[in-house]
Backbone as JSON Lines, residues from 0, in Angstrom:
{"i":0,"aa":"M","n":[88.22,105.27,136.4],"ca":[87.45,106.42,135.84],"c":[87.8,107.51,136.58]}
{"i":1,"aa":"R","n":[88.15,108.61,135.96],"ca":[88.35,109.76,136.37],"c":[87.38,110.61,136.96]}
{"i":2,"aa":"V","n":[86.94,111.53,137.72],"ca":[85.93,112.06,138.37],"c":[86.54,113.51,138.13]}
{"i":3,"aa":"V","n":[85.24,114.23,137.46],"ca":[85.84,115.82,137.31],"c":[84.54,116.71,138.02]}
{"i":4,"aa":"R","n":[85.25,117.53,138.82],"ca":[84.29,118.19,139.44],"c":[83.57,119.41,138.42]}
{"i":5,"aa":"L","n":[82.36,119.4,138.26],"ca":[81.94,120.36,137.09],"c":[81.41,121.88,138.03]}
{"i":6,"aa":"R","n":[81.72,122.77,137.27],"ca":[81.31,124.42,138.06],"c":[80.06,124.67,137.51]}
{"i":7,"aa":"S","n":[79.38,124.7,136.46],"ca":[77.97,124.97,135.98],"c":[77.28,123.94,135.43]}
{"i":8,"aa":"V","n":[75.9,124.35,135.27],"ca":[75.23,123.43,134.49],"c":[75.45,123.11,133.22]}
{"i":9,"aa":"K","n":[75.86,124.27,132.39],"ca":[76.26,123.97,131.14],"c":[77.29,122.91,130.76]}
{"i":10,"aa":"N","n":[78.51,123.19,131.75],"ca":[79.63,122.28,131.95],"c":[79.2,120.58,132.03]}
{"i":11,"aa":"G","n":[78.4,120.54,133.18],"ca":[77.55,119.51,133.31],"c":[77.1,118.77,132.55]}
{"i":12,"aa":"V","n":[76.19,119.29,131.45],"ca":[75.62,118.71,130.08],"c":[76.8,118.12,129.39]}
{"i":13,"aa":"V","n":[77.83,119.12,129.09],"ca":[78.79,118.65,128.25],"c":[80.03,117.47,128.87]}
{"i":14,"aa":"G","n":[79.84,117.34,130.19],"ca":[80.53,116.25,131.13],"c":[79.82,115.05,130.63]}
{"i":15,"aa":"L","n":[78.43,115.03,130.8],"ca":[77.68,114.01,130.7],"c":[77.47,113.17,129.64]}
{"i":16,"aa":"V","n":[77.59,114.11,128.37],"ca":[78.01,113.8,126.9],"c":[79.06,112.97,126.8]}
{"i":17,"aa":"A","n":[80.19,113.87,127.24],"ca":[81.56,112.96,127.2],"c":[81.6,111.68,127.79]}
{"i":18,"aa":"A","n":[80.91,111.58,129.24],"ca":[81.1,110.44,129.7],"c":[80.3,109.25,128.84]}
{"i":19,"aa":"G","n":[79.01,109.61,128.48],"ca":[78.64,108.8,127.65],"c":[79.14,108.11,126.41]}
{"i":20,"aa":"V","n":[79.75,108.9,125.73],"ca":[80.77,108.84,124.41],"c":[81.56,107.76,124.99]}
{"i":21,"aa":"F","n":[82.5,108.03,125.98],"ca":[83.58,107.43,126.69],"c":[83.16,106.09,127.13]}
{"i":22,"aa":"A","n":[81.72,105.92,127.52],"ca":[81.12,104.57,128.35],"c":[80.82,103.53,126.88]}
{"i":23,"aa":"G","n":[80.56,104.4,125.75],"ca":[79.76,103.56,124.67],"c":[80.99,102.85,124.01]}
{"i":24,"aa":"G","n":[82.41,103.92,123.99],"ca":[83.71,103.05,123.73],"c":[84.09,101.9,124.39]}
{"i":25,"aa":"A","n":[83.88,102.13,125.61],"ca":[84.58,101.18,126.81],"c":[83.59,99.91,126.31]}
{"i":26,"aa":"G","n":[82.37,99.81,125.95],"ca":[81.63,98.7,125.68],"c":[82.01,97.78,124.45]}
{"i":27,"aa":"V","n":[82.63,98.74,123.76],"ca":[83.21,97.95,122.54],"c":[84.13,97.26,122.75]}
{"i":28,"aa":"A","n":[84.9,97.76,123.57],"ca":[86.36,97.35,124.09],"c":[86.34,95.79,124.8]}
{"i":29,"aa":"V","n":[85.22,95.86,125.9],"ca":[85.05,94.85,126.49],"c":[84.92,93.58,125.75]}
{"i":30,"aa":"A","n":[83.94,93.89,124.44],"ca":[83.31,92.7,123.71],"c":[84.17,92.27,123.2]}
{"i":31,"aa":"A","n":[85.52,92.71,122.55],"ca":[86.43,92.04,121.81],"c":[87.52,92.26,122.81]}
{"i":32,"aa":"S","n":[87.96,90.7,123.19],"ca":[88.86,90.78,124.52],"c":[90.11,90.17,124.18]}
{"i":33,"aa":"W","n":[91.07,90.15,124.75],"ca":[92.36,89.61,124.2],"c":[92.56,88.31,124.9]}
{"i":34,"aa":"H","n":[93.32,87.31,124.13],"ca":[93.45,86.07,124.66],"c":[94.9,85.86,124.43]}
{"i":35,"aa":"G","n":[95.21,85.05,125.4],"ca":[96.86,84.71,125.66],"c":[97.45,83.7,124.42]}
{"i":36,"aa":"M","n":[98.46,83.8,124.15],"ca":[99.04,82.61,123.25],"c":[100.57,82.43,123.39]}
{"i":37,"aa":"Q","n":[101.0,81.23,123.37],"ca":[102.4,80.8,123.42],"c":[102.96,80.09,122.03]}
{"i":38,"aa":"L","n":[104.05,80.43,121.42],"ca":[104.23,79.81,120.4],"c":[105.8,79.38,120.65]}
{"i":39,"aa":"K","n":[106.02,78.18,120.33],"ca":[107.72,77.88,120.94],"c":[108.17,76.86,119.5]}
{"i":40,"aa":"S","n":[109.45,77.14,118.88],"ca":[109.96,76.22,118.19],"c":[111.36,76.08,118.62]}
{"i":41,"aa":"A","n":[112.19,75.5,118.08],"ca":[113.57,75.1,118.26],"c":[114.34,76.52,117.92]}
{"i":42,"aa":"G","n":[114.83,77.58,118.66],"ca":[115.47,78.51,118.17],"c":[114.67,79.81,118.32]}
{"i":43,"aa":"A","n":[113.21,79.66,118.44],"ca":[112.45,81.02,118.29],"c":[111.21,80.65,119.34]}
{"i":44,"aa":"S","n":[110.67,81.89,119.99],"ca":[109.45,81.66,120.37],"c":[108.76,83.21,120.07]}
{"i":45,"aa":"F","n":[107.6,83.11,120.83],"ca":[106.58,84.13,120.65],"c":[105.46,83.93,121.87]}
{"i":46,"aa":"S","n":[105.45,84.99,122.8],"ca":[104.38,84.95,123.76],"c":[103.7,86.14,123.79]}
{"i":47,"aa":"G","n":[102.31,86.17,123.76],"ca":[101.64,87.48,123.54],"c":[100.15,87.22,123.63]}
{"i":48,"aa":"W","n":[99.33,88.23,123.19],"ca":[98.18,87.97,122.71],"c":[97.39,88.54,121.39]}
{"i":49,"aa":"Y","n":[96.02,87.79,121.3],"ca":[95.45,88.16,120.0],"c":[93.98,88.37,120.41]}
{"i":50,"aa":"L","n":[93.15,89.05,119.49],"ca":[91.68,89.4,119.56],"c":[91.26,89.39,118.06]}
{"i":51,"aa":"F","n":[90.03,89.47,118.02],"ca":[89.34,89.39,116.53],"c":[88.37,90.6,117.04]}
{"i":52,"aa":"N","n":[88.58,91.81,116.01],"ca":[87.98,93.15,116.21],"c":[86.49,92.54,115.5]}
{"i":53,"aa":"K","n":[85.41,93.4,116.32],"ca":[84.2,93.5,115.97],"c":[84.04,94.08,114.43]}
{"i":54,"aa":"R","n":[83.05,93.61,113.81],"ca":[82.59,94.39,112.43],"c":[82.73,96.05,112.57]}
{"i":55,"aa":"G","n":[83.44,96.64,111.82],"ca":[83.56,98.18,111.83],"c":[84.65,98.58,112.9]}
{"i":56,"aa":"V","n":[85.24,97.6,113.59],"ca":[86.43,98.02,114.63],"c":[87.68,97.82,114.01]}
{"i":57,"aa":"N","n":[88.69,98.61,113.67],"ca":[90.17,98.42,113.16],"c":[89.66,97.53,111.86]}
{"i":58,"aa":"H","n":[88.73,97.51,111.17],"ca":[88.54,96.79,109.96],"c":[87.85,95.19,110.18]}
{"i":59,"aa":"G","n":[87.67,95.01,111.22],"ca":[87.37,93.79,111.78],"c":[88.37,92.92,111.62]}
{"i":60,"aa":"A","n":[89.71,93.32,111.76],"ca":[90.62,92.54,111.87],"c":[91.29,91.72,112.85]}
{"i":61,"aa":"F","n":[92.06,90.9,112.34],"ca":[92.47,89.78,113.62],"c":[93.85,90.55,113.82]}
{"i":62,"aa":"E","n":[93.98,91.06,115.62],"ca":[95.14,91.92,115.89],"c":[95.78,90.74,117.03]}
{"i":63,"aa":"W","n":[97.11,91.12,116.88],"ca":[97.94,90.45,117.65],"c":[99.03,91.33,118.05]}
{"i":64,"aa":"K","n":[99.84,91.07,119.6],"ca":[100.81,91.66,119.73],"c":[101.48,90.58,121.19]}
{"i":65,"aa":"G","n":[103.02,91.14,121.13],"ca":[103.59,90.3,122.15],"c":[105.22,90.51,121.83]}
{"i":66,"aa":"T","n":[106.0,89.64,122.43],"ca":[107.34,89.41,122.25],"c":[107.89,88.24,121.53]}
{"i":67,"aa":"L","n":[108.7,88.62,120.4],"ca":[109.31,87.52,119.46],"c":[110.79,87.49,119.89]}
{"i":68,"aa":"K","n":[110.86,86.28,120.17],"ca":[112.43,86.03,120.74],"c":[113.52,85.12,119.95]}
{"i":69,"aa":"D","n":[114.75,85.38,119.89],"ca":[115.59,84.48,119.01],"c":[116.11,83.72,120.31]}
{"i":70,"aa":"Q","n":[115.7,82.3,120.36],"ca":[116.11,81.82,121.64],"c":[117.6,81.45,121.71]}
{"i":71,"aa":"D","n":[117.93,80.89,120.74],"ca":[119.57,80.75,120.51],"c":[120.34,82.14,119.65]}
{"i":72,"aa":"R","n":[120.93,82.79,120.67],"ca":[121.87,84.08,120.11],"c":[123.08,83.66,119.57]}
{"i":73,"aa":"T","n":[123.16,82.58,119.7],"ca":[124.55,81.92,119.23],"c":[124.7,81.18,117.59]}
{"i":74,"aa":"D","n":[123.62,80.9,117.33],"ca":[123.54,80.09,116.07],"c":[123.35,81.0,114.86]}
{"i":75,"aa":"G","n":[123.36,82.19,114.74],"ca":[123.46,82.98,113.53],"c":[121.97,82.99,112.92]}
{"i":76,"aa":"H","n":[120.89,82.22,113.2],"ca":[119.61,82.37,112.6],"c":[118.57,83.45,113.51]}
{"i":77,"aa":"N","n":[118.06,84.27,112.5],"ca":[116.83,84.99,113.12],"c":[115.46,84.03,113.33]}
{"i":78,"aa":"A","n":[114.65,84.9,113.68],"ca":[113.27,84.22,114.18],"c":[112.18,85.25,113.41]}
{"i":79,"aa":"Y","n":[111.14,84.42,113.02],"ca":[110.22,85.38,112.62],"c":[108.92,84.64,112.88]}
{"i":80,"aa":"I","n":[107.75,85.46,112.67],"ca":[106.43,84.96,112.92],"c":[105.62,85.03,111.82]}
{"i":81,"aa":"E","n":[104.75,83.95,111.31],"ca":[103.81,84.19,110.21],"c":[102.29,84.26,110.69]}
{"i":82,"aa":"T","n":[101.78,84.93,110.07],"ca":[100.18,85.06,110.03],"c":[99.58,84.99,108.96]}
{"i":83,"aa":"K","n":[98.34,84.4,108.84],"ca":[97.67,83.85,107.63],"c":[95.94,84.03,108.06]}
{"i":84,"aa":"I","n":[95.4,84.92,107.22],"ca":[94.12,84.98,107.21],"c":[93.61,84.32,106.09]}
{"i":85,"aa":"E","n":[92.01,84.0,106.47],"ca":[91.34,83.16,105.02],"c":[91.6,83.97,103.7]}
{"i":86,"aa":"G","n":[92.03,83.25,102.93],"ca":[92.15,83.96,101.5],"c":[93.33,84.59,100.97]}
{"i":87,"aa":"H","n":[93.99,84.63,102.06],"ca":[95.6,85.43,101.93],"c":[96.73,84.33,102.13]}
{"i":88,"aa":"D","n":[97.91,84.77,101.58],"ca":[98.9,84.26,101.76],"c":[99.65,84.25,103.08]}
{"i":89,"aa":"W","n":[100.73,83.57,103.65],"ca":[101.3,83.87,104.94],"c":[102.14,84.95,104.83]}
{"i":90,"aa":"T","n":[101.74,86.02,105.8],"ca":[102.67,87.16,106.01],"c":[103.76,86.98,107.18]}
{"i":91,"aa":"R","n":[104.86,87.32,106.74],"ca":[106.02,87.14,108.04],"c":[106.59,88.46,108.28]}
{"i":92,"aa":"T","n":[106.74,88.4,109.7],"ca":[107.35,89.59,110.42],"c":[108.4,89.03,111.15]}
{"i":93,"aa":"Y","n":[109.72,89.49,110.83],"ca":[110.95,89.04,111.2],"c":[111.49,90.12,112.68]}
{"i":94,"aa":"G","n":[111.95,89.23,113.28],"ca":[112.64,89.83,114.68],"c":[113.86,90.49,114.64]}
{"i":95,"aa":"K","n":[114.92,90.35,115.45],"ca":[116.09,90.97,115.29],"c":[117.02,89.64,116.0]}
{"i":96,"aa":"Q","n":[117.95,89.16,115.1],"ca":[118.89,88.35,115.4],"c":[119.46,88.4,116.85]}
{"i":97,"aa":"G","n":[119.51,87.53,117.62],"ca":[119.84,87.54,119.01],"c":[119.12,88.62,120.13]}
{"i":98,"aa":"K","n":[118.06,88.62,119.63],"ca":[117.3,89.68,120.47],"c":[115.68,89.14,120.59]}
{"i":99,"aa":"A","n":[115.14,90.05,121.73],"ca":[113.54,89.78,121.71],"c":[113.17,91.53,121.34]}
{"i":100,"aa":"V","n":[111.99,91.1,120.22],"ca":[111.4,92.4,119.97],"c":[109.7,92.33,120.22]}
{"i":101,"aa":"N","n":[109.2,93.85,120.73],"ca":[108.01,93.78,120.76],"c":[107.4,94.09,119.28]}
{"i":102,"aa":"L","n":[106.18,93.25,119.06],"ca":[105.66,93.68,117.9],"c":[104.07,93.53,118.0]}
{"i":103,"aa":"H","n":[103.26,94.46,117.21],"ca":[101.8,94.46,117.27],"c":[101.52,94.73,115.78]}
{"i":104,"aa":"R","n":[100.65,94.03,115.2],"ca":[100.21,93.95,113.99],"c":[98.47,93.58,113.72]}
{"i":105,"aa":"S","n":[98.08,93.9,112.48],"ca":[96.36,93.8,112.55],"c":[96.53,93.48,111.0]}
{"i":106,"aa":"H","n":[95.35,92.4,110.75],"ca":[95.46,91.81,109.32],"c":[93.92,91.64,109.38]}
{"i":107,"aa":"W","n":[93.38,92.08,108.03],"ca":[92.16,92.07,107.46],"c":[92.06,91.97,106.0]}
{"i":108,"aa":"D","n":[91.02,91.61,105.76],"ca":[90.66,91.69,104.23],"c":[89.68,92.84,103.82]}
{"i":109,"aa":"G","n":[89.8,93.66,103.14],"ca":[88.89,94.64,102.91],"c":[87.69,94.13,102.27]}
{"i":110,"aa":"A","n":[87.41,93.02,101.87],"ca":[86.27,92.71,101.22],"c":[85.65,91.99,102.1]}
{"i":111,"aa":"Q","n":[85.75,91.9,103.32],"ca":[84.89,91.41,104.47],"c":[84.81,92.48,105.51]}
{"i":112,"aa":"A","n":[83.38,91.73,106.19],"ca":[83.15,92.98,107.5],"c":[83.9,92.61,108.52]}
{"i":113,"aa":"Y","n":[84.46,91.29,108.71],"ca":[85.51,90.94,109.92],"c":[86.16,89.72,109.43]}
{"i":114,"aa":"T","n":[87.34,89.53,109.92],"ca":[88.15,88.44,109.87],"c":[87.66,87.07,110.6]}
{"i":115,"aa":"R","n":[87.33,85.85,109.77],"ca":[86.91,84.89,110.41],"c":[87.96,83.88,110.91]}
{"i":116,"aa":"D","n":[88.92,83.54,110.12],"ca":[89.59,82.34,110.63],"c":[91.19,83.19,110.42]}
{"i":117,"aa":"A","n":[92.01,82.59,111.28],"ca":[93.55,83.35,111.57],"c":[94.41,82.05,111.98]}
{"i":118,"aa":"Y","n":[95.7,81.63,111.4],"ca":[96.3,81.09,111.59],"c":[97.65,81.65,112.05]}
{"i":119,"aa":"M","n":[98.57,80.99,112.95],"ca":[99.87,81.73,113.41],"c":[100.76,80.71,113.57]}
{"i":120,"aa":"R","n":[102.3,81.07,113.31],"ca":[103.25,80.04,113.73],"c":[104.56,80.81,113.85]}
{"i":121,"aa":"V","n":[105.27,80.3,114.68],"ca":[106.93,81.02,114.87],"c":[108.11,80.1,114.43]}
{"i":122,"aa":"C","n":[109.03,80.58,113.79],"ca":[109.94,79.94,113.29],"c":[111.51,80.48,113.46]}
{"i":123,"aa":"R","n":[112.31,79.67,113.16],"ca":[113.61,79.93,112.91],"c":[114.06,79.88,111.56]}
{"i":124,"aa":"D","n":[114.65,81.04,110.71],"ca":[115.04,81.21,109.62],"c":[116.32,80.63,109.76]}
{"i":125,"aa":"R","n":[116.56,79.18,109.03],"ca":[118.07,78.59,108.7],"c":[118.43,78.89,107.68]}
{"i":126,"aa":"G","n":[118.03,79.8,106.73],"ca":[118.73,80.13,105.21],"c":[118.1,79.06,104.66]}
{"i":127,"aa":"S","n":[118.56,79.15,103.36],"ca":[117.99,78.6,102.05],"c":[118.54,77.02,101.97]}
{"i":128,"aa":"L","n":[119.64,76.35,102.68],"ca":[120.08,75.12,102.58],"c":[119.51,74.39,103.53]}
{"i":129,"aa":"H","n":[118.62,74.75,104.61],"ca":[118.34,73.96,105.69],"c":[116.77,74.52,105.9]}
{"i":130,"aa":"P","n":[115.69,73.27,106.2],"ca":[114.31,73.92,106.48],"c":[114.32,74.56,107.54]}
{"i":131,"aa":"D","n":[113.48,75.46,107.82],"ca":[113.32,76.22,109.02],"c":[112.18,75.47,110.05]}
{"i":132,"aa":"N","n":[112.53,75.68,111.23],"ca":[112.15,74.97,112.18],"c":[111.05,75.91,112.75]}
{"i":133,"aa":"C","n":[109.7,75.54,112.61],"ca":[108.62,76.22,112.78],"c":[107.59,75.51,114.22]}
{"i":134,"aa":"S","n":[107.03,76.27,114.8],"ca":[106.22,75.69,115.7],"c":[105.07,74.85,115.15]}
{"i":135,"aa":"S","n":[104.16,74.38,115.74],"ca":[102.71,73.94,115.07],"c":[101.93,75.1,114.95]}
{"i":136,"aa":"T","n":[101.08,75.19,113.94],"ca":[100.05,76.21,113.51],"c":[99.05,76.11,114.5]}
{"i":137,"aa":"M","n":[99.02,77.4,115.01],"ca":[97.8,77.93,116.03],"c":[96.85,78.31,114.8]}
{"i":138,"aa":"H","n":[95.69,77.78,115.13],"ca":[94.45,78.06,114.33],"c":[93.44,78.7,115.24]}
{"i":139,"aa":"R","n":[92.81,79.77,115.01],"ca":[91.89,80.31,115.65],"c":[90.69,80.96,114.76]}
{"i":140,"aa":"K","n":[89.54,80.77,115.38],"ca":[88.13,81.03,114.64],"c":[87.59,82.15,115.19]}
{"i":141,"aa":"N","n":[86.92,83.05,114.72],"ca":[86.28,84.45,115.31],"c":[85.12,83.67,115.87]}
{"i":142,"aa":"P","n":[84.86,83.86,116.97],"ca":[83.28,83.49,117.66],"c":[82.17,84.45,117.2]}
{"i":143,"aa":"A","n":[82.28,85.36,116.45],"ca":[81.33,86.08,115.65],"c":[80.86,85.44,114.29]}
{"i":144,"aa":"A","n":[81.65,84.51,113.78],"ca":[81.68,83.71,112.67],"c":[80.6,82.74,112.9]}
{"i":145,"aa":"D","n":[80.41,82.32,113.9],"ca":[79.48,81.04,114.27],"c":[77.96,81.42,114.05]}
């Protein structure tokens, strides 16, 4: 935390109010903490973090970030990550063929105060003639939903 030297009483009051607003926001950030995750399939991997935002924070979204990698740069196939929250279909986010890309996404349902369940998996897109290789599906439940 940065310390600021105050020059007058008037500035001191403003400084205390600003510090209180900052501390209040920090409390919300600590309550919703990031958790690590690793997803791996033949030809694709994802290494990153996820969190369930609290009610009223970022729409109560399931949020994730990390690095999606195409593990086999020579096979001509791309990697993607799929995310599903309750009541909705799978959402696909593609990487770049032969590369690693950093991603950051949020998923929520506007009719709910916060997301209860989230599912994720990483896959290698093998085209229309062959089934995609996918990791096992990771299911996470929001601790606030209990």
